[in-house]
PDB file of C-alpha atoms in Angstrom:
ATOM      1  CA  LYS A   1      -5.931 -36.092 -51.576  1.00 60.00           C
ATOM      2  CA  ALA A   2      -6.068 -34.566 -55.037  1.00 74.00           C
ATOM      3  CA  GLY A   3      -2.972 -31.573 -55.908  1.00 90.00           C
ATOM      4  CA  VAL A   4      -3.548 -27.846 -57.046  1.00 94.00           C
ATOM      5  CA  THR A   5      -5.018 -28.450 -61.512  1.00 96.00           C
ATOM      6  CA  GLN A   6      -4.421 -25.985 -63.683  1.00 97.00           C
ATOM      7  CA  THR A   7      -5.645 -26.387 -67.209  1.00 97.00           C
ATOM      8  CA  PRO A   8      -4.640 -26.615 -69.599  1.00 97.00           C
ATOM      9  CA  ARG A   9      -1.497 -27.243 -69.650  1.00 95.00           C
ATOM     10  CA  TYR A  10      -0.457 -25.491 -72.503  1.00 96.00           C
ATOM     11  CA  LEU A  11      -1.712 -22.926 -74.784  1.00 97.00           C
ATOM     12  CA  ILE A  12      -1.077 -20.650 -77.922  1.00 98.00           C
ATOM     13  CA  LYS A  13      -2.307 -17.206 -78.670  1.00 98.00           C
ATOM     14  CA  THR A  14      -2.410 -14.649 -80.619  1.00 98.00           C
ATOM     15  CA  ARG A  15      -0.892 -10.529 -79.928  1.00 98.00           C
ATOM     16  CA  GLY A  16      -3.945  -8.804 -78.530  1.00 98.00           C
ATOM     17  CA  GLN A  17      -6.445 -11.958 -77.953  1.00 98.00           C
ATOM     18  CA  GLN A  18      -7.106 -12.623 -74.372  1.00 98.00           C
ATOM     19  CA  VAL A  19      -6.817 -15.291 -72.922  1.00 98.00           C
ATOM     20  CA  THR A  20      -8.472 -17.192 -69.362  1.00 98.00           C
ATOM     21  CA  LEU A  21      -6.985 -19.607 -67.228  1.00 98.00           C
ATOM     22  CA  SER A  22      -8.199 -21.945 -64.140  1.00 98.00           C
ATOM     23  CA  CYS A  23      -6.907 -22.565 -60.788  1.00 97.00           C
ATOM     24  CA  SER A  24      -8.364 -25.662 -58.836  1.00 97.00           C
ATOM     25  CA  PRO A  25      -7.103 -25.391 -55.181  1.00 95.00           C
ATOM     26  CA  ILE A  26      -6.641 -28.576 -53.056  1.00 92.00           C
ATOM     27  CA  SER A  27     -10.317 -29.211 -51.468  1.00 91.00           C
ATOM     28  CA  GLY A  28     -10.450 -27.267 -48.457  1.00 88.00           C
ATOM     29  CA  HIS A  29      -8.238 -24.649 -49.340  1.00 88.00           C
ATOM     30  CA  ARG A  30      -9.097 -21.350 -49.475  1.00 88.00           C
ATOM     31  CA  SER A  31      -5.999 -19.236 -50.437  1.00 87.00           C
ATOM     32  CA  VAL A  32      -4.760 -19.223 -54.099  1.00 91.00           C
ATOM     33  CA  SER A  33      -2.182 -17.114 -55.576  1.00 90.00           C
ATOM     34  CA  TRP A  34      -0.832 -16.865 -58.596  1.00 93.00           C
ATOM     35  CA  TYR A  35       2.721 -16.095 -60.688  1.00 93.00           C
ATOM     36  CA  GLN A  36       4.057 -15.638 -63.111  1.00 95.00           C
ATOM     37  CA  GLN A  37       7.676 -17.395 -64.303  1.00 93.00           C
ATOM     38  CA  THR A  38      10.128 -16.646 -66.797  1.00 91.00           C
ATOM     39  CA  PRO A  39      13.708 -17.762 -67.822  1.00 83.00           C
ATOM     40  CA  GLY A  40      14.765 -13.752 -67.357  1.00 79.00           C
ATOM     41  CA  GLN A  41      13.039 -12.544 -64.562  1.00 82.00           C
ATOM     42  CA  GLY A  42      11.949 -15.592 -62.629  1.00 83.00           C
ATOM     43  CA  LEU A  43       9.312 -15.330 -60.302  1.00 86.00           C
ATOM     44  CA  GLN A  44       6.834 -13.224 -60.154  1.00 89.00           C
ATOM     45  CA  PHE A  45       3.730 -12.741 -57.876  1.00 87.00           C
ATOM     46  CA  LEU A  46       1.098 -11.786 -59.483  1.00 93.00           C
ATOM     47  CA  PHE A  47      -2.221 -11.849 -56.658  1.00 89.00           C
ATOM     48  CA  GLU A  48      -3.437 -13.212 -54.140  1.00 89.00           C
ATOM     49  CA  TYR A  49      -7.674 -14.333 -53.843  1.00 91.00           C
ATOM     50  CA  PHE A  50      -9.017 -15.764 -50.262  1.00 88.00           C
ATOM     51  CA  SER A  51     -12.637 -16.403 -50.121  1.00 87.00           C
ATOM     52  CA  GLU A  52     -13.291 -14.652 -53.468  1.00 92.00           C
ATOM     53  CA  THR A  53     -11.351 -11.405 -52.598  1.00 92.00           C
ATOM     54  CA  GLN A  54      -8.210 -10.240 -53.840  1.00 91.00           C
ATOM     55  CA  ARG A  55      -6.287  -9.721 -50.793  1.00 83.00           C
ATOM     56  CA  ASN A  56      -3.065  -9.360 -51.956  1.00 81.00           C
ATOM     57  CA  LYS A  57      -1.617  -7.464 -55.241  1.00 86.00           C
ATOM     58  CA  GLY A  58       1.348  -7.573 -57.448  1.00 87.00           C
ATOM     59  CA  ASN A  59       3.350  -5.083 -60.281  1.00 87.00           C
ATOM     60  CA  PHE A  60       1.618  -6.064 -62.933  1.00 94.00           C
ATOM     61  CA  PRO A  61      -0.461  -4.251 -65.389  1.00 96.00           C
ATOM     62  CA  GLY A  62      -4.091  -4.024 -65.123  1.00 96.00           C
ATOM     63  CA  ARG A  63      -4.762  -6.238 -68.126  1.00 97.00           C
ATOM     64  CA  PHE A  64      -3.679  -8.815 -65.603  1.00 98.00           C
ATOM     65  CA  SER A  65      -6.734  -9.721 -63.645  1.00 97.00           C
ATOM     66  CA  GLY A  66      -8.144 -12.756 -61.607  1.00 97.00           C
ATOM     67  CA  ARG A  67     -11.266 -13.999 -59.513  1.00 97.00           C
ATOM     68  CA  GLN A  68     -12.119 -16.398 -56.841  1.00 97.00           C
ATOM     69  CA  PHE A  69     -15.322 -18.737 -56.881  1.00 96.00           C
ATOM     70  CA  SER A  70     -17.527 -19.830 -54.203  1.00 95.00           C
ATOM     71  CA  ASN A  71     -16.207 -22.910 -54.435  1.00 93.00           C
ATOM     72  CA  SER A  72     -12.771 -21.480 -53.895  1.00 93.00           C
ATOM     73  CA  ARG A  73     -11.508 -22.066 -57.903  1.00 97.00           C
ATOM     74  CA  SER A  74     -10.382 -19.169 -59.622  1.00 97.00           C
ATOM     75  CA  GLU A  75      -9.463 -18.105 -63.214  1.00 98.00           C
ATOM     76  CA  MET A  76      -7.212 -15.319 -64.906  1.00 98.00           C
ATOM     77  CA  ASN A  77      -7.688 -13.106 -67.412  1.00 98.00           C
ATOM     78  CA  VAL A  78      -4.983 -11.552 -69.608  1.00 98.00           C
ATOM     79  CA  SER A  79      -6.462  -9.007 -71.801  1.00 96.00           C
ATOM     80  CA  THR A  80      -4.894  -7.949 -75.043  1.00 97.00           C
ATOM     81  CA  LEU A  81      -1.632 -10.288 -74.721  1.00 98.00           C
ATOM     82  CA  GLU A  82       1.614  -9.019 -76.058  1.00 97.00           C
ATOM     83  CA  LEU A  83       4.908 -11.047 -76.573  1.00 97.00           C
ATOM     84  CA  GLY A  84       6.182 -10.552 -73.052  1.00 95.00           C
ATOM     85  CA  ASP A  85       2.884 -12.312 -71.852  1.00 97.00           C
ATOM     86  CA  SER A  86       4.594 -15.525 -72.611  1.00 97.00           C
ATOM     87  CA  ALA A  87       5.357 -17.426 -69.936  1.00 96.00           C
ATOM     88  CA  LEU A  88       4.749 -19.923 -67.352  1.00 95.00           C
ATOM     89  CA  TYR A  89       1.915 -19.066 -64.677  1.00 97.00           C
ATOM     90  CA  LEU A  90       1.657 -20.698 -61.539  1.00 95.00           C
ATOM     91  CA  CYS A  91      -0.695 -20.639 -59.331  1.00 93.00           C
ATOM     92  CA  ALA A  92      -0.422 -22.105 -55.560  1.00 89.00           C
ATOM     93  CA  SER A  93      -3.440 -22.386 -52.594  1.00 86.00           C
ATOM     94  CA  SER A  94      -2.877 -22.669 -49.454  1.00 80.00           C
ATOM     95  CA  ALA A  95      -5.334 -23.866 -46.234  1.00 73.00           C
ATOM     96  CA  GLU A  96      -6.037 -19.736 -45.054  1.00 59.00           C
ATOM     97  CA  GLY A  97      -4.090 -17.364 -43.483  1.00 50.00           C
ATOM     98  CA  GLY A  98      -1.366 -16.955 -45.698  1.00 49.00           C
ATOM     99  CA  ILE A  99       0.467 -18.107 -49.273  1.00 47.00           C
ATOM    100  CA  LEU A 100       3.826 -18.780 -49.931  1.00 49.00           C
ATOM    101  CA  GLY A 101       3.792 -20.922 -47.409  1.00 45.00           C
ATOM    102  CA  TRP A 102       3.112 -18.721 -44.307  1.00 51.00           C
ATOM    103  CA  GLY A 103       1.495 -20.139 -41.465  1.00 48.00           C
ATOM    104  CA  THR A 104       1.067 -23.183 -43.268  1.00 53.00           C
ATOM    105  CA  GLU A 105       2.215 -25.150 -46.675  1.00 64.00           C
ATOM    106  CA  ALA A 106       1.857 -23.522 -50.138  1.00 72.00           C
ATOM    107  CA  PHE A 107       1.419 -26.221 -53.243  1.00 82.00           C
ATOM    108  CA  PHE A 108       1.338 -25.454 -56.552  1.00 87.00           C
ATOM    109  CA  GLY A 109       0.257 -26.737 -59.757  1.00 92.00           C
ATOM    110  CA  GLN A 110       1.890 -27.704 -62.648  1.00 92.00           C
ATOM    111  CA  GLY A 111       1.681 -24.475 -64.522  1.00 95.00           C
ATOM    112  CA  THR A 112      -0.265 -23.363 -68.065  1.00 97.00           C
ATOM    113  CA  ARG A 113       2.111 -22.601 -70.633  1.00 96.00           C
ATOM    114  CA  LEU A 114       1.096 -19.539 -72.456  1.00 97.00           C
ATOM    115  CA  THR A 115       2.693 -18.547 -75.480  1.00 97.00           C
ATOM    116  CA  VAL A 116       1.986 -15.523 -77.401  1.00 98.00           C
ATOM    117  CA  VAL A 117       2.378 -14.972 -81.247  1.00 97.00           C
TER     118      VAL A 117
ATOM    119  CA  GLU B   1      14.305  -0.719 -53.750  1.00 74.00           C
ATOM    120  CA  ASP B   2      13.467  -3.993 -52.475  1.00 75.00           C
ATOM    121  CA  GLN B   3      15.215  -7.312 -54.334  1.00 86.00           C
ATOM    122  CA  VAL B   4      16.502 -10.638 -53.616  1.00 92.00           C
ATOM    123  CA  THR B   5      19.768 -12.324 -54.692  1.00 94.00           C
ATOM    124  CA  GLN B   6      20.463 -15.628 -55.317  1.00 96.00           C
ATOM    125  CA  SER B   7      23.869 -17.240 -56.136  1.00 97.00           C
ATOM    126  CA  PRO B   8      25.380 -18.737 -57.272  1.00 97.00           C
ATOM    127  CA  GLU B   9      23.428 -19.456 -60.276  1.00 95.00           C
ATOM    128  CA  ALA B  10      24.549 -23.074 -60.773  1.00 97.00           C
ATOM    129  CA  LEU B  11      26.052 -25.449 -58.741  1.00 98.00           C
ATOM    130  CA  ARG B  12      27.820 -28.775 -59.798  1.00 98.00           C
ATOM    131  CA  LEU B  13      28.355 -30.949 -56.789  1.00 97.00           C
ATOM    132  CA  GLN B  14      29.851 -34.145 -56.653  1.00 97.00           C
ATOM    133  CA  GLU B  15      27.467 -37.122 -54.833  1.00 97.00           C
ATOM    134  CA  GLY B  16      28.099 -36.315 -50.987  1.00 97.00           C
ATOM    135  CA  GLU B  17      30.097 -33.302 -51.495  1.00 97.00           C
ATOM    136  CA  SER B  18      28.451 -30.228 -49.056  1.00 98.00           C
ATOM    137  CA  SER B  19      27.918 -27.130 -49.537  1.00 98.00           C
ATOM    138  CA  SER B  20      25.566 -24.067 -49.263  1.00 98.00           C
ATOM    139  CA  LEU B  21      23.353 -22.022 -51.640  1.00 98.00           C
ATOM    140  CA  ASN B  22      22.479 -18.360 -50.729  1.00 98.00           C
ATOM    141  CA  CYS B  23      19.985 -15.739 -50.893  1.00 97.00           C
ATOM    142  CA  SER B  24      20.332 -12.289 -50.188  1.00 97.00           C
ATOM    143  CA  TYR B  25      17.545  -9.862 -49.597  1.00 94.00           C
ATOM    144  CA  THR B  26      17.029  -6.175 -49.483  1.00 92.00           C
ATOM    145  CA  VAL B  27      13.758  -5.375 -48.426  1.00 85.00           C
ATOM    146  CA  SER B  28      11.839  -2.451 -46.420  1.00 81.00           C
ATOM    147  CA  GLY B  29      10.765  -5.064 -43.792  1.00 83.00           C
ATOM    148  CA  LEU B  30      11.047  -8.825 -44.193  1.00 86.00           C
ATOM    149  CA  ARG B  31       7.432 -10.522 -42.776  1.00 83.00           C
ATOM    150  CA  GLY B  32       8.932 -13.980 -43.763  1.00 86.00           C
ATOM    151  CA  LEU B  33      11.510 -16.202 -46.138  1.00 90.00           C
ATOM    152  CA  PHE B  34      10.580 -19.483 -47.873  1.00 90.00           C
ATOM    153  CA  TRP B  35      12.431 -21.664 -49.967  1.00 93.00           C
ATOM    154  CA  TYR B  36      11.171 -23.791 -52.917  1.00 92.00           C
ATOM    155  CA  ARG B  37      12.147 -26.741 -55.199  1.00 95.00           C
ATOM    156  CA  GLN B  38      11.336 -27.011 -58.441  1.00 94.00           C
ATOM    157  CA  ASP B  39      11.763 -29.922 -60.756  1.00 93.00           C
ATOM    158  CA  PRO B  40      12.085 -29.331 -64.322  1.00 87.00           C
ATOM    159  CA  GLY B  41       8.132 -28.687 -66.015  1.00 81.00           C
ATOM    160  CA  LYS B  42       6.254 -28.617 -62.644  1.00 85.00           C
ATOM    161  CA  GLY B  43       5.952 -26.407 -59.858  1.00 87.00           C
ATOM    162  CA  PRO B  44       7.581 -25.055 -57.293  1.00 89.00           C
ATOM    163  CA  GLU B  45       7.389 -27.465 -53.911  1.00 89.00           C
ATOM    164  CA  PHE B  46       7.337 -25.626 -50.416  1.00 85.00           C
ATOM    165  CA  LEU B  47      10.489 -26.364 -48.335  1.00 91.00           C
ATOM    166  CA  PHE B  48      10.804 -24.092 -45.666  1.00 89.00           C
ATOM    167  CA  THR B  49       9.356 -20.774 -43.596  1.00 88.00           C
ATOM    168  CA  LEU B  50      11.953 -18.639 -41.693  1.00 92.00           C
ATOM    169  CA  TYR B  51      10.438 -15.291 -39.891  1.00 89.00           C
ATOM    170  CA  SER B  52      13.303 -14.142 -37.728  1.00 90.00           C
ATOM    171  CA  ALA B  53      16.629 -13.754 -37.999  1.00 93.00           C
ATOM    172  CA  GLY B  54      18.889 -16.834 -36.322  1.00 96.00           C
ATOM    173  CA  GLU B  55      16.033 -18.972 -37.069  1.00 96.00           C
ATOM    174  CA  GLU B  56      16.815 -22.901 -38.573  1.00 97.00           C
ATOM    175  CA  LYS B  57      15.002 -25.270 -39.708  1.00 96.00           C
ATOM    176  CA  GLU B  58      16.103 -28.702 -41.037  1.00 96.00           C
ATOM    177  CA  LYS B  59      14.327 -31.218 -43.294  1.00 93.00           C
ATOM    178  CA  GLU B  60      16.797 -34.518 -44.756  1.00 94.00           C
ATOM    179  CA  ARG B  61      19.674 -33.369 -46.024  1.00 96.00           C
ATOM    180  CA  LEU B  62      18.261 -29.869 -45.887  1.00 97.00           C
ATOM    181  CA  LYS B  63      18.719 -27.011 -43.305  1.00 98.00           C
ATOM    182  CA  ALA B  64      17.976 -23.286 -43.748  1.00 98.00           C
ATOM    183  CA  THR B  65      19.114 -20.643 -42.188  1.00 98.00           C
ATOM    184  CA  LEU B  66      18.284 -17.161 -41.494  1.00 97.00           C
ATOM    185  CA  THR B  67      20.249 -13.815 -40.622  1.00 94.00           C
ATOM    186  CA  LYS B  68      19.530  -9.638 -41.028  1.00 91.00           C
ATOM    187  CA  LYS B  69      20.596  -9.466 -44.777  1.00 93.00           C
ATOM    188  CA  GLU B  70      21.082 -13.266 -46.154  1.00 96.00           C
ATOM    189  CA  SER B  71      19.498 -16.930 -45.795  1.00 97.00           C
ATOM    190  CA  PHE B  72      21.664 -20.001 -46.250  1.00 98.00           C
ATOM    191  CA  LEU B  73      20.511 -22.823 -47.868  1.00 98.00           C
ATOM    192  CA  HIS B  74      23.070 -26.089 -46.569  1.00 98.00           C
ATOM    193  CA  ILE B  75      23.301 -29.264 -48.176  1.00 98.00           C
ATOM    194  CA  THR B  76      24.707 -32.192 -46.724  1.00 98.00           C
ATOM    195  CA  ALA B  77      26.178 -35.317 -48.044  1.00 98.00           C
ATOM    196  CA  PRO B  78      23.936 -34.224 -51.706  1.00 97.00           C
ATOM    197  CA  LYS B  79      22.066 -37.299 -53.882  1.00 97.00           C
ATOM    198  CA  PRO B  80      21.442 -37.063 -57.293  1.00 97.00           C
ATOM    199  CA  GLU B  81      18.186 -36.751 -56.381  1.00 97.00           C
ATOM    200  CA  ASP B  82      18.455 -33.420 -54.596  1.00 97.00           C
ATOM    201  CA  SER B  83      19.548 -31.921 -57.940  1.00 98.00           C
ATOM    202  CA  ALA B  84      16.794 -29.223 -58.765  1.00 97.00           C
ATOM    203  CA  THR B  85      16.635 -25.336 -58.625  1.00 96.00           C
ATOM    204  CA  TYR B  86      16.529 -23.900 -55.502  1.00 97.00           C
ATOM    205  CA  LEU B  87      14.063 -20.958 -55.436  1.00 94.00           C
ATOM    206  CA  CYS B  88      13.667 -18.455 -52.389  1.00 93.00           C
ATOM    207  CA  ALA B  89      11.243 -15.741 -52.066  1.00 88.00           C
ATOM    208  CA  VAL B  90      10.627 -12.766 -49.590  1.00 87.00           C
ATOM    209  CA  GLN B  91       7.583 -11.511 -48.412  1.00 81.00           C
ATOM    210  CA  THR B  92       7.851  -7.963 -46.555  1.00 78.00           C
ATOM    211  CA  ASP B  93       5.735  -6.519 -44.230  1.00 74.00           C
ATOM    212  CA  THR B  94       4.806  -3.414 -45.947  1.00 68.00           C
ATOM    213  CA  GLY B  95       2.027  -4.087 -48.420  1.00 58.00           C
ATOM    214  CA  ASN B  96       2.348  -7.466 -48.508  1.00 61.00           C
ATOM    215  CA  GLN B  97       4.917  -8.001 -51.559  1.00 68.00           C
ATOM    216  CA  PHE B  98       6.630 -11.110 -52.604  1.00 74.00           C
ATOM    217  CA  TYR B  99       9.825 -10.835 -54.115  1.00 83.00           C
ATOM    218  CA  PHE B 100      11.246 -14.245 -55.846  1.00 86.00           C
ATOM    219  CA  GLY B 101      15.240 -14.733 -56.161  1.00 91.00           C
ATOM    220  CA  THR B 102      15.711 -16.156 -60.068  1.00 90.00           C
ATOM    221  CA  GLY B 103      16.976 -19.468 -58.383  1.00 94.00           C
ATOM    222  CA  THR B 104      19.977 -21.917 -58.206  1.00 97.00           C
ATOM    223  CA  SER B 105      20.760 -24.549 -60.256  1.00 96.00           C
ATOM    224  CA  LEU B 106      21.806 -27.905 -58.206  1.00 98.00           C
ATOM    225  CA  THR B 107      23.215 -30.713 -60.209  1.00 98.00           C
ATOM    226  CA  VAL B 108      24.273 -33.814 -57.966  1.00 98.00           C
ATOM    227  CA  ILE B 109      26.547 -36.434 -60.229  1.00 97.00           C
ATOM    228  CA  PRO B 110      26.472 -39.694 -58.613  1.00 96.00           C
TER     229      PRO B 110
END
């Protein structure tokens, strides 16, 4: 069974640019959630999508947005990049009814390492 | 303010030396507490979900427990392959927010 796939694995962008990251969940999973991981702040929840609808949202500015397609694949977009956006961006998928293992297990991808210069 | 604090930040154990990791939380209402293991360069791997005080769950050498203010991850007779960063996270029942601790980096020495 294929795991959660995130692309690209590494990305370097310039301040002010925008970036789109992609996450393909495990087949059959309808919930996809996104997280930012930095050495100083640790893991922070961005948002969760379930059946193409944003169901939960963390405390991030509007520059961070996402969407989910009918095949459950999800994209995350960051506009007007800032140096502080440099981080490992992780997505996780679960079957339904919750993220982070609530009710069912959640599985993480290996992440996209974004560097803003 | 809702927050999650893990201690210690780093822990070095001899193989076979049992210990516990702590995750204390201050949230308005707890919906669930989660433990994850993260290896370098990889995404977190789900370990346990705990829903209410008094609950315990076990998996191989790991046992997670939950009280009203904290959770412990007990590691019994650890092996070098248990070396990783262990993360805990809580989900609140108001607004469905998720908060992660900054993790405990565990090193088990052969």
